[in-house]
JSON list of C-alpha atoms in Angstrom, two decimals:
[
{"chain": "A", "resi": 1, "resn": "MET", "atom": "CA", "xyz": [22.88, -0.55, 1.51]},
{"chain": "A", "resi": 2, "resn": "GLN", "atom": "CA", "xyz": [20.61, -3.43, 2.47]},
{"chain": "A", "resi": 3, "resn": "ASN", "atom": "CA", "xyz": [20.27, -6.46, 0.20]},
{"chain": "A", "resi": 4, "resn": "ILE", "atom": "CA", "xyz": [16.60, -7.19, -0.47]},
{"chain": "A", "resi": 5, "resn": "GLU", "atom": "CA", "xyz": [17.00, -10.07, -2.92]},
{"chain": "A", "resi": 6, "resn": "GLY", "atom": "CA", "xyz": [15.12, -13.13, -1.68]},
{"chain": "A", "resi": 7, "resn": "LYS", "atom": "CA", "xyz": [12.92, -11.14, 0.71]},
{"chain": "A", "resi": 8, "resn": "VAL", "atom": "CA", "xyz": [9.17, -11.80, 0.72]},
{"chain": "A", "resi": 9, "resn": "ALA", "atom": "CA", "xyz": [6.66, -8.97, 0.28]},
{"chain": "A", "resi": 10, "resn": "TYR", "atom": "CA", "xyz": [2.87, -8.75, 0.54]},
{"chain": "A", "resi": 11, "resn": "ILE", "atom": "CA", "xyz": [1.09, -5.96, -1.36]},
{"chain": "A", "resi": 12, "resn": "THR", "atom": "CA", "xyz": [-2.61, -5.33, -0.87]},
{"chain": "A", "resi": 13, "resn": "GLY", "atom": "CA", "xyz": [-4.39, -3.87, -3.87]},
{"chain": "A", "resi": 14, "resn": "GLY", "atom": "CA", "xyz": [-1.49, -5.10, -5.96]},
{"chain": "A", "resi": 15, "resn": "THR", "atom": "CA", "xyz": [-3.37, -5.83, -9.17]},
{"chain": "A", "resi": 16, "resn": "LYS", "atom": "CA", "xyz": [-3.00, -2.37, -10.78]},
{"chain": "A", "resi": 17, "resn": "GLY", "atom": "CA", "xyz": [-1.93, 1.21, -10.23]},
{"chain": "A", "resi": 18, "resn": "ILE", "atom": "CA", "xyz": [0.48, 1.99, -7.39]},
{"chain": "A", "resi": 19, "resn": "GLY", "atom": "CA", "xyz": [0.30, -1.53, -5.98]},
{"chain": "A", "resi": 20, "resn": "PHE", "atom": "CA", "xyz": [1.25, -3.09, -9.31]},
{"chain": "A", "resi": 21, "resn": "GLY", "atom": "CA", "xyz": [4.02, -0.54, -9.80]},
{"chain": "A", "resi": 22, "resn": "ILE", "atom": "CA", "xyz": [5.48, -1.48, -6.43]},
{"chain": "A", "resi": 23, "resn": "ALA", "atom": "CA", "xyz": [5.17, -5.19, -7.21]},
{"chain": "A", "resi": 24, "resn": "LYS", "atom": "CA", "xyz": [7.00, -4.69, -10.52]},
{"chain": "A", "resi": 25, "resn": "ALA", "atom": "CA", "xyz": [9.86, -2.81, -8.87]},
{"chain": "A", "resi": 26, "resn": "LEU", "atom": "CA", "xyz": [10.24, -5.43, -6.14]},
{"chain": "A", "resi": 27, "resn": "VAL", "atom": "CA", "xyz": [10.18, -8.36, -8.56]},
{"chain": "A", "resi": 28, "resn": "GLU", "atom": "CA", "xyz": [12.85, -6.65, -10.66]},
{"chain": "A", "resi": 29, "resn": "ASN", "atom": "CA", "xyz": [15.00, -6.47, -7.54]},
{"chain": "A", "resi": 30, "resn": "GLY", "atom": "CA", "xyz": [14.71, -10.15, -6.69]},
{"chain": "A", "resi": 31, "resn": "VAL", "atom": "CA", "xyz": [11.91, -9.96, -4.12]},
{"chain": "A", "resi": 32, "resn": "LYS", "atom": "CA", "xyz": [9.29, -12.70, -3.90]},
{"chain": "A", "resi": 33, "resn": "VAL", "atom": "CA", "xyz": [5.91, -11.00, -4.05]},
{"chain": "A", "resi": 34, "resn": "ALA", "atom": "CA", "xyz": [2.35, -11.83, -3.02]},
{"chain": "A", "resi": 35, "resn": "ILE", "atom": "CA", "xyz": [-0.31, -9.55, -4.49]},
{"chain": "A", "resi": 36, "resn": "SER", "atom": "CA", "xyz": [-3.91, -9.47, -3.37]},
{"chain": "A", "resi": 37, "resn": "GLY", "atom": "CA", "xyz": [-7.14, -8.09, -4.74]},
{"chain": "A", "resi": 38, "resn": "ARG", "atom": "CA", "xyz": [-10.82, -8.55, -4.10]},
{"chain": "A", "resi": 39, "resn": "ASN", "atom": "CA", "xyz": [-11.05, -10.59, -7.30]},
{"chain": "A", "resi": 40, "resn": "LEU", "atom": "CA", "xyz": [-8.74, -13.59, -7.71]},
{"chain": "A", "resi": 41, "resn": "ALA", "atom": "CA", "xyz": [-8.94, -13.39, -11.50]},
{"chain": "A", "resi": 42, "resn": "ASP", "atom": "CA", "xyz": [-7.51, -9.85, -11.39]},
{"chain": "A", "resi": 43, "resn": "ALA", "atom": "CA", "xyz": [-4.71, -11.01, -9.10]},
{"chain": "A", "resi": 44, "resn": "GLU", "atom": "CA", "xyz": [-3.91, -13.92, -11.42]},
{"chain": "A", "resi": 45, "resn": "LYS", "atom": "CA", "xyz": [-3.86, -11.57, -14.42]},
{"chain": "A", "resi": 46, "resn": "ALA", "atom": "CA", "xyz": [-1.43, -9.25, -12.61]},
{"chain": "A", "resi": 47, "resn": "LYS", "atom": "CA", "xyz": [0.74, -12.24, -11.71]},
{"chain": "A", "resi": 48, "resn": "HIS", "atom": "CA", "xyz": [0.91, -13.21, -15.38]},
{"chain": "A", "resi": 49, "resn": "GLN", "atom": "CA", "xyz": [1.82, -9.64, -16.34]},
{"chain": "A", "resi": 50, "resn": "LEU", "atom": "CA", "xyz": [4.66, -9.67, -13.82]},
{"chain": "A", "resi": 51, "resn": "GLY", "atom": "CA", "xyz": [5.92, -12.82, -15.52]},
{"chain": "A", "resi": 52, "resn": "ASN", "atom": "CA", "xyz": [7.77, -14.21, -12.53]},
{"chain": "A", "resi": 53, "resn": "GLN", "atom": "CA", "xyz": [7.49, -17.60, -10.88]},
{"chain": "A", "resi": 54, "resn": "HIS", "atom": "CA", "xyz": [8.04, -16.02, -7.48]},
{"chain": "A", "resi": 55, "resn": "VAL", "atom": "CA", "xyz": [4.70, -14.17, -7.54]},
{"chain": "A", "resi": 56, "resn": "LEU", "atom": "CA", "xyz": [1.69, -15.39, -5.58]},
{"chain": "A", "resi": 57, "resn": "ALA", "atom": "CA", "xyz": [-1.85, -14.25, -6.45]},
{"chain": "A", "resi": 58, "resn": "ILE", "atom": "CA", "xyz": [-4.27, -14.02, -3.53]},
{"chain": "A", "resi": 59, "resn": "GLN", "atom": "CA", "xyz": [-7.93, -13.11, -3.16]},
{"chain": "A", "resi": 60, "resn": "SER", "atom": "CA", "xyz": [-8.42, -10.88, -0.13]},
{"chain": "A", "resi": 61, "resn": "ASP", "atom": "CA", "xyz": [-10.79, -8.07, 0.76]},
{"chain": "A", "resi": 62, "resn": "VAL", "atom": "CA", "xyz": [-8.95, -5.95, 3.31]},
{"chain": "A", "resi": 63, "resn": "ARG", "atom": "CA", "xyz": [-12.27, -4.94, 4.85]},
{"chain": "A", "resi": 64, "resn": "ASN", "atom": "CA", "xyz": [-12.44, -8.48, 6.23]},
{"chain": "A", "resi": 65, "resn": "TYR", "atom": "CA", "xyz": [-9.78, -9.28, 8.81]},
{"chain": "A", "resi": 66, "resn": "GLU", "atom": "CA", "xyz": [-10.24, -13.02, 8.28]},
{"chain": "A", "resi": 67, "resn": "ASP", "atom": "CA", "xyz": [-9.30, -12.60, 4.60]},
{"chain": "A", "resi": 68, "resn": "GLU", "atom": "CA", "xyz": [-6.03, -10.98, 5.60]},
{"chain": "A", "resi": 69, "resn": "VAL", "atom": "CA", "xyz": [-5.26, -13.75, 8.10]},
{"chain": "A", "resi": 70, "resn": "LYS", "atom": "CA", "xyz": [-5.81, -16.33, 5.35]},
{"chain": "A", "resi": 71, "resn": "ALA", "atom": "CA", "xyz": [-3.62, -14.31, 2.99]},
{"chain": "A", "resi": 72, "resn": "VAL", "atom": "CA", "xyz": [-0.74, -14.36, 5.47]},
{"chain": "A", "resi": 73, "resn": "ASP", "atom": "CA", "xyz": [-1.19, -18.10, 5.96]},
{"chain": "A", "resi": 74, "resn": "GLN", "atom": "CA", "xyz": [-0.92, -18.58, 2.18]},
{"chain": "A", "resi": 75, "resn": "ILE", "atom": "CA", "xyz": [2.22, -16.47, 2.01]},
{"chain": "A", "resi": 76, "resn": "ILE", "atom": "CA", "xyz": [3.93, -18.34, 4.83]},
{"chain": "A", "resi": 77, "resn": "ALA", "atom": "CA", "xyz": [2.92, -21.68, 3.32]},
{"chain": "A", "resi": 78, "resn": "SER", "atom": "CA", "xyz": [4.30, -20.66, -0.10]},
{"chain": "A", "resi": 79, "resn": "PHE", "atom": "CA", "xyz": [7.41, -18.68, 0.81]},
{"chain": "A", "resi": 80, "resn": "GLY", "atom": "CA", "xyz": [8.13, -19.60, 4.43]},
{"chain": "A", "resi": 81, "resn": "ARG", "atom": "CA", "xyz": [8.37, -16.04, 5.74]},
{"chain": "A", "resi": 82, "resn": "LEU", "atom": "CA", "xyz": [7.16, -12.46, 5.39]},
{"chain": "A", "resi": 83, "resn": "ASP", "atom": "CA", "xyz": [9.55, -9.51, 5.41]},
{"chain": "A", "resi": 84, "resn": "ILE", "atom": "CA", "xyz": [7.76, -6.58, 3.77]},
{"chain": "A", "resi": 85, "resn": "VAL", "atom": "CA", "xyz": [4.13, -5.46, 3.91]},
{"chain": "A", "resi": 86, "resn": "ILE", "atom": "CA", "xyz": [2.71, -2.76, 1.64]},
{"chain": "A", "resi": 87, "resn": "ALA", "atom": "CA", "xyz": [-0.77, -1.68, 2.78]},
{"chain": "A", "resi": 88, "resn": "ASN", "atom": "CA", "xyz": [-1.90, -0.11, -0.48]},
{"chain": "A", "resi": 89, "resn": "ALA", "atom": "CA", "xyz": [-5.56, -1.03, -1.07]},
{"chain": "A", "resi": 90, "resn": "GLY", "atom": "CA", "xyz": [-7.75, 2.05, -1.17]},
{"chain": "A", "resi": 91, "resn": "LEU", "atom": "CA", "xyz": [-10.53, 3.93, -2.90]},
{"chain": "A", "resi": 92, "resn": "GLY", "atom": "CA", "xyz": [-11.94, 7.45, -3.11]},
{"chain": "A", "resi": 93, "resn": "LYS", "atom": "CA", "xyz": [-15.47, 8.84, -3.28]},
{"chain": "A", "resi": 94, "resn": "PHE", "atom": "CA", "xyz": [-15.77, 12.60, -3.52]},
{"chain": "A", "resi": 95, "resn": "ALA", "atom": "CA", "xyz": [-18.79, 14.79, -2.75]},
{"chain": "A", "resi": 96, "resn": "PRO", "atom": "CA", "xyz": [-19.76, 17.75, -0.54]},
{"chain": "A", "resi": 97, "resn": "ILE", "atom": "CA", "xyz": [-20.35, 16.58, 3.01]},
{"chain": "A", "resi": 98, "resn": "ASP", "atom": "CA", "xyz": [-24.11, 17.22, 2.77]},
{"chain": "A", "resi": 99, "resn": "GLU", "atom": "CA", "xyz": [-24.26, 14.94, -0.27]},
{"chain": "A", "resi": 100, "resn": "LEU", "atom": "CA", "xyz": [-21.76, 12.26, 0.77]},
{"chain": "A", "resi": 101, "resn": "SER", "atom": "CA", "xyz": [-23.67, 9.01, 1.20]},
{"chain": "A", "resi": 102, "resn": "LEU", "atom": "CA", "xyz": [-23.37, 6.69, 4.17]},
{"chain": "A", "resi": 103, "resn": "GLU", "atom": "CA", "xyz": [-22.36, 3.94, 1.75]},
{"chain": "A", "resi": 104, "resn": "ASP", "atom": "CA", "xyz": [-19.47, 5.95, 0.30]},
{"chain": "A", "resi": 105, "resn": "TRP", "atom": "CA", "xyz": [-18.29, 7.11, 3.73]},
{"chain": "A", "resi": 106, "resn": "ASN", "atom": "CA", "xyz": [-18.31, 3.56, 5.07]},
{"chain": "A", "resi": 107, "resn": "ALA", "atom": "CA", "xyz": [-16.60, 2.18, 1.96]},
{"chain": "A", "resi": 108, "resn": "MET", "atom": "CA", "xyz": [-13.67, 4.57, 2.40]},
{"chain": "A", "resi": 109, "resn": "ILE", "atom": "CA", "xyz": [-13.30, 4.10, 6.15]},
{"chain": "A", "resi": 110, "resn": "GLU", "atom": "CA", "xyz": [-13.62, 0.31, 5.91]},
{"chain": "A", "resi": 111, "resn": "THR", "atom": "CA", "xyz": [-11.15, -0.02, 3.03]},
{"chain": "A", "resi": 112, "resn": "ASN", "atom": "CA", "xyz": [-8.68, 2.83, 3.49]},
{"chain": "A", "resi": 113, "resn": "LEU", "atom": "CA", "xyz": [-8.46, 2.86, 7.28]},
{"chain": "A", "resi": 114, "resn": "ASN", "atom": "CA", "xyz": [-9.85, -0.38, 8.70]},
{"chain": "A", "resi": 115, "resn": "GLY", "atom": "CA", "xyz": [-8.08, -2.25, 5.89]},
{"chain": "A", "resi": 116, "resn": "VAL", "atom": "CA", "xyz": [-4.71, -0.80, 6.87]},
{"chain": "A", "resi": 117, "resn": "PHE", "atom": "CA", "xyz": [-5.31, -1.93, 10.46]},
{"chain": "A", "resi": 118, "resn": "HIS", "atom": "CA", "xyz": [-6.46, -5.39, 9.38]},
{"chain": "A", "resi": 119, "resn": "THR", "atom": "CA", "xyz": [-3.34, -5.83, 7.26]},
{"chain": "A", "resi": 120, "resn": "MET", "atom": "CA", "xyz": [-1.13, -4.73, 10.14]},
{"chain": "A", "resi": 121, "resn": "LYS", "atom": "CA", "xyz": [-2.93, -6.94, 12.66]},
{"chain": "A", "resi": 122, "resn": "ALA", "atom": "CA", "xyz": [-2.70, -9.99, 10.40]},
{"chain": "A", "resi": 123, "resn": "THR", "atom": "CA", "xyz": [0.99, -9.54, 9.54]},
{"chain": "A", "resi": 124, "resn": "VAL", "atom": "CA", "xyz": [2.59, -8.11, 12.67]},
{"chain": "A", "resi": 125, "resn": "GLU", "atom": "CA", "xyz": [3.62, -11.42, 14.27]},
{"chain": "A", "resi": 126, "resn": "ALA", "atom": "CA", "xyz": [5.36, -12.51, 11.06]},
{"chain": "A", "resi": 127, "resn": "LEU", "atom": "CA", "xyz": [7.09, -9.13, 10.88]},
{"chain": "A", "resi": 128, "resn": "LYS", "atom": "CA", "xyz": [8.32, -9.56, 14.46]},
{"chain": "A", "resi": 129, "resn": "VAL", "atom": "CA", "xyz": [10.03, -12.77, 13.39]},
{"chain": "A", "resi": 130, "resn": "SER", "atom": "CA", "xyz": [11.65, -11.25, 10.29]},
{"chain": "A", "resi": 131, "resn": "LYS", "atom": "CA", "xyz": [12.27, -7.80, 11.82]},
{"chain": "A", "resi": 132, "resn": "GLY", "atom": "CA", "xyz": [10.47, -6.57, 8.77]},
{"chain": "A", "resi": 133, "resn": "TYR", "atom": "CA", "xyz": [9.10, -3.40, 7.22]},
{"chain": "A", "resi": 134, "resn": "TYR", "atom": "CA", "xyz": [5.48, -2.15, 7.09]},
{"chain": "A", "resi": 135, "resn": "ILE", "atom": "CA", "xyz": [4.67, 0.60, 4.60]},
{"chain": "A", "resi": 136, "resn": "SER", "atom": "CA", "xyz": [1.25, 2.19, 4.19]},
{"chain": "A", "resi": 137, "resn": "ILE", "atom": "CA", "xyz": [0.30, 4.13, 1.09]},
{"chain": "A", "resi": 138, "resn": "ALA", "atom": "CA", "xyz": [-1.52, 7.23, 2.28]},
{"chain": "A", "resi": 139, "resn": "SER", "atom": "CA", "xyz": [-1.85, 10.47, 0.31]},
{"chain": "A", "resi": 140, "resn": "LEU", "atom": "CA", "xyz": [-1.14, 14.17, 0.50]},
{"chain": "A", "resi": 141, "resn": "ALA", "atom": "CA", "xyz": [-4.84, 14.20, 1.41]},
{"chain": "A", "resi": 142, "resn": "GLY", "atom": "CA", "xyz": [-3.66, 12.78, 4.73]},
{"chain": "A", "resi": 143, "resn": "THR", "atom": "CA", "xyz": [-2.47, 16.22, 5.80]},
{"chain": "A", "resi": 144, "resn": "ASN", "atom": "CA", "xyz": [-4.12, 18.59, 3.29]},
{"chain": "A", "resi": 145, "resn": "PHE", "atom": "CA", "xyz": [-7.90, 18.88, 3.38]},
{"chain": "A", "resi": 146, "resn": "PHE", "atom": "CA", "xyz": [-9.93, 19.98, 0.36]},
{"chain": "A", "resi": 147, "resn": "ALA", "atom": "CA", "xyz": [-13.54, 20.63, -0.63]},
{"chain": "A", "resi": 148, "resn": "ASN", "atom": "CA", "xyz": [-15.55, 17.50, -1.49]},
{"chain": "A", "resi": 149, "resn": "GLY", "atom": "CA", "xyz": [-12.92, 15.36, 0.24]},
{"chain": "A", "resi": 150, "resn": "ALA", "atom": "CA", "xyz": [-14.19, 15.05, 3.81]},
{"chain": "A", "resi": 151, "resn": "GLY", "atom": "CA", "xyz": [-14.56, 11.26, 3.73]},
{"chain": "A", "resi": 152, "resn": "TYR", "atom": "CA", "xyz": [-11.32, 10.66, 1.85]},
{"chain": "A", "resi": 153, "resn": "ASN", "atom": "CA", "xyz": [-9.46, 13.16, 4.04]},
{"chain": "A", "resi": 154, "resn": "ALA", "atom": "CA", "xyz": [-10.76, 11.47, 7.17]},
{"chain": "A", "resi": 155, "resn": "SER", "atom": "CA", "xyz": [-9.59, 8.04, 6.00]},
{"chain": "A", "resi": 156, "resn": "LYS", "atom": "CA", "xyz": [-6.14, 9.22, 4.89]},
{"chain": "A", "resi": 157, "resn": "PHE", "atom": "CA", "xyz": [-5.54, 11.46, 7.91]},
{"chain": "A", "resi": 158, "resn": "GLY", "atom": "CA", "xyz": [-6.30, 8.27, 9.86]},
{"chain": "A", "resi": 159, "resn": "VAL", "atom": "CA", "xyz": [-3.80, 6.21, 7.86]},
{"chain": "A", "resi": 160, "resn": "VAL", "atom": "CA", "xyz": [-1.04, 8.72, 8.51]},
{"chain": "A", "resi": 161, "resn": "GLY", "atom": "CA", "xyz": [-1.78, 8.90, 12.24]},
{"chain": "A", "resi": 162, "resn": "PHE", "atom": "CA", "xyz": [-2.14, 5.14, 12.53]},
{"chain": "A", "resi": 163, "resn": "THR", "atom": "CA", "xyz": [1.14, 4.37, 10.79]},
{"chain": "A", "resi": 164, "resn": "GLN", "atom": "CA", "xyz": [3.11, 6.97, 12.73]},
{"chain": "A", "resi": 165, "resn": "ALA", "atom": "CA", "xyz": [1.80, 5.65, 16.06]},
{"chain": "A", "resi": 166, "resn": "ALA", "atom": "CA", "xyz": [2.42, 2.05, 14.98]},
{"chain": "A", "resi": 167, "resn": "MET", "atom": "CA", "xyz": [5.98, 3.05, 14.11]},
{"chain": "A", "resi": 168, "resn": "LEU", "atom": "CA", "xyz": [6.53, 4.08, 17.74]},
{"chain": "A", "resi": 169, "resn": "ASP", "atom": "CA", "xyz": [4.98, 0.85, 19.03]},
{"chain": "A", "resi": 170, "resn": "LEU", "atom": "CA", "xyz": [6.87, -1.51, 16.73]},
{"chain": "A", "resi": 171, "resn": "ARG", "atom": "CA", "xyz": [10.35, -0.02, 16.59]},
{"chain": "A", "resi": 172, "resn": "ASN", "atom": "CA", "xyz": [11.04, -1.90, 19.84]},
{"chain": "A", "resi": 173, "resn": "TYR", "atom": "CA", "xyz": [10.67, -5.13, 17.82]},
{"chain": "A", "resi": 174, "resn": "ASP", "atom": "CA", "xyz": [13.05, -3.81, 15.13]},
{"chain": "A", "resi": 175, "resn": "ILE", "atom": "CA", "xyz": [10.10, -3.42, 12.76]},
{"chain": "A", "resi": 176, "resn": "LYS", "atom": "CA", "xyz": [10.23, -0.33, 10.57]},
{"chain": "A", "resi": 177, "resn": "CYS", "atom": "CA", "xyz": [7.05, 1.55, 9.67]},
{"chain": "A", "resi": 178, "resn": "SER", "atom": "CA", "xyz": [6.74, 4.26, 7.04]},
{"chain": "A", "resi": 179, "resn": "THR", "atom": "CA", "xyz": [3.89, 5.97, 5.26]},
{"chain": "A", "resi": 180, "resn": "ILE", "atom": "CA", "xyz": [4.20, 7.28, 1.71]},
{"chain": "A", "resi": 181, "resn": "MET", "atom": "CA", "xyz": [1.97, 10.22, 0.83]},
{"chain": "A", "resi": 182, "resn": "PRO", "atom": "CA", "xyz": [1.78, 10.73, -2.94]},
{"chain": "A", "resi": 183, "resn": "GLY", "atom": "CA", "xyz": [0.18, 13.59, -4.77]},
{"chain": "A", "resi": 184, "resn": "SER", "atom": "CA", "xyz": [-1.17, 13.03, -8.28]},
{"chain": "A", "resi": 185, "resn": "VAL", "atom": "CA", "xyz": [-0.26, 9.57, -9.58]},
{"chain": "A", "resi": 186, "resn": "THR", "atom": "CA", "xyz": [-1.11, 7.99, -12.91]},
{"chain": "A", "resi": 187, "resn": "SER", "atom": "CA", "xyz": [-3.39, 5.14, -11.86]},
{"chain": "A", "resi": 188, "resn": "HIS", "atom": "CA", "xyz": [-6.87, 3.67, -12.07]},
{"chain": "A", "resi": 189, "resn": "PHE", "atom": "CA", "xyz": [-7.84, 5.44, -8.83]},
{"chain": "A", "resi": 190, "resn": "ASN", "atom": "CA", "xyz": [-11.47, 6.64, -8.70]},
{"chain": "A", "resi": 191, "resn": "GLU", "atom": "CA", "xyz": [-12.17, 4.78, -11.97]},
{"chain": "A", "resi": 192, "resn": "HIS", "atom": "CA", "xyz": [-9.69, 6.89, -13.94]},
{"chain": "A", "resi": 193, "resn": "GLN", "atom": "CA", "xyz": [-8.29, 5.36, -17.12]},
{"chain": "A", "resi": 194, "resn": "PRO", "atom": "CA", "xyz": [-4.59, 6.25, -17.52]},
{"chain": "A", "resi": 195, "resn": "ASN", "atom": "CA", "xyz": [-3.82, 8.09, -20.75]},
{"chain": "A", "resi": 196, "resn": "GLU", "atom": "CA", "xyz": [-1.10, 10.13, -22.44]},
{"chain": "A", "resi": 197, "resn": "GLU", "atom": "CA", "xyz": [-2.27, 13.31, -20.69]},
{"chain": "A", "resi": 198, "resn": "ASP", "atom": "CA", "xyz": [-1.10, 11.81, -17.39]},
{"chain": "A", "resi": 199, "resn": "GLY", "atom": "CA", "xyz": [2.56, 12.22, -18.31]},
{"chain": "A", "resi": 200, "resn": "TRP", "atom": "CA", "xyz": [3.09, 15.07, -15.83]},
{"chain": "A", "resi": 201, "resn": "LYS", "atom": "CA", "xyz": [2.02, 12.93, -12.90]},
{"chain": "A", "resi": 202, "resn": "ILE", "atom": "CA", "xyz": [4.03, 10.62, -10.65]},
{"chain": "A", "resi": 203, "resn": "GLN", "atom": "CA", "xyz": [4.13, 7.14, -12.21]},
{"chain": "A", "resi": 204, "resn": "PRO", "atom": "CA", "xyz": [3.37, 3.96, -10.23]},
{"chain": "A", "resi": 205, "resn": "THR", "atom": "CA", "xyz": [6.89, 2.73, -10.96]},
{"chain": "A", "resi": 206, "resn": "ASP", "atom": "CA", "xyz": [8.23, 5.91, -9.30]},
{"chain": "A", "resi": 207, "resn": "ILE", "atom": "CA", "xyz": [6.50, 4.86, -6.08]},
{"chain": "A", "resi": 208, "resn": "GLY", "atom": "CA", "xyz": [7.90, 1.37, -6.63]},
{"chain": "A", "resi": 209, "resn": "GLN", "atom": "CA", "xyz": [11.44, 2.75, -6.82]},
{"chain": "A", "resi": 210, "resn": "MET", "atom": "CA", "xyz": [10.80, 4.77, -3.66]},
{"chain": "A", "resi": 211, "resn": "VAL", "atom": "CA", "xyz": [9.81, 1.58, -1.83]},
{"chain": "A", "resi": 212, "resn": "VAL", "atom": "CA", "xyz": [12.96, -0.15, -3.06]},
{"chain": "A", "resi": 213, "resn": "ASP", "atom": "CA", "xyz": [15.06, 2.78, -1.84]},
{"chain": "A", "resi": 214, "resn": "LEU", "atom": "CA", "xyz": [13.41, 2.64, 1.59]},
{"chain": "A", "resi": 215, "resn": "LEU", "atom": "CA", "xyz": [14.04, -1.07, 1.91]},
{"chain": "A", "resi": 216, "resn": "ARG", "atom": "CA", "xyz": [17.70, -0.68, 0.96]},
{"chain": "A", "resi": 217, "resn": "MET", "atom": "CA", "xyz": [18.35, 2.14, 3.39]},
{"chain": "A", "resi": 218, "resn": "ASN", "atom": "CA", "xyz": [20.75, 1.83, 6.30]},
{"chain": "A", "resi": 219, "resn": "PRO", "atom": "CA", "xyz": [18.86, 0.01, 9.10]},
{"chain": "A", "resi": 220, "resn": "ASN", "atom": "CA", "xyz": [19.73, 2.85, 11.49]},
{"chain": "A", "resi": 221, "resn": "VAL", "atom": "CA", "xyz": [17.71, 5.30, 9.37]},
{"chain": "A", "resi": 222, "resn": "LEU", "atom": "CA", "xyz": [13.90, 5.47, 9.26]},
{"chain": "A", "resi": 223, "resn": "PRO", "atom": "CA", "xyz": [12.09, 7.95, 6.98]},
{"chain": "A", "resi": 224, "resn": "SER", "atom": "CA", "xyz": [8.79, 7.57, 8.81]},
{"chain": "A", "resi": 225, "resn": "LYS", "atom": "CA", "xyz": [6.67, 9.88, 6.66]},
{"chain": "A", "resi": 226, "resn": "ILE", "atom": "CA", "xyz": [7.37, 10.75, 3.02]},
{"chain": "A", "resi": 227, "resn": "GLU", "atom": "CA", "xyz": [5.50, 13.36, 0.99]},
{"chain": "A", "resi": 228, "resn": "VAL", "atom": "CA", "xyz": [6.00, 13.15, -2.78]},
{"chain": "A", "resi": 229, "resn": "ARG", "atom": "CA", "xyz": [4.61, 15.41, -5.47]},
{"chain": "A", "resi": 230, "resn": "PRO", "atom": "CA", "xyz": [4.90, 15.78, -9.23]},
{"chain": "A", "resi": 231, "resn": "THR", "atom": "CA", "xyz": [7.67, 18.21, -10.10]},
{"chain": "A", "resi": 232, "resn": "LYS", "atom": "CA", "xyz": [5.19, 20.36, -12.02]},
{"chain": "A", "resi": 233, "resn": "THR", "atom": "CA", "xyz": [1.43, 20.74, -12.09]},
{"chain": "A", "resi": 234, "resn": "LYS", "atom": "CA", "xyz": [-0.56, 20.24, -15.25]}
]
């Protein structure tokens, strides 16, 4: 089992939901964590909630490659290295294809797909140095299409394909790449407000524990694509 204490992680969209759940699990296991969000105030609030001095709050919009480059520079300046990258930032807009707006289509592609590439592009050289781990948070929508989901499906199918191909490219540098594909998760996704009726769903901390388990796994083993569902449906 790999020791992850003292490692440095960067989580995009780490201010709430799955990203925050992952940050919490990593902090509890001794990992130094940088969390980013489009709004610095939200990132600072999440940092305070995590209550750990080894947490760095960063403003970054993953749609802008330059923001991600600056984020990596901040992480290296603060912690000296980067070992783990969690490309988590994402959003969903759902409508029949004849009603899906250009704005909503572009927002999903730019955030969910371009953002994953921007994060990879900005961090890959640091990961080569640390022989690190890149994990994208996709969705079961990355292999299962559904009505009203054309734009979201397209972005998440892209994330799955991108991460799997990147895994083949980067394994030669001893960089691991995995994509996690959750089903229903209790989160703020699509402007949902978590409530007691969400108890049947996967919890953000469950995804956090999954990330910890991946990072601790024997270095000779690579679960490159992980589908995870609630045990029961509502």
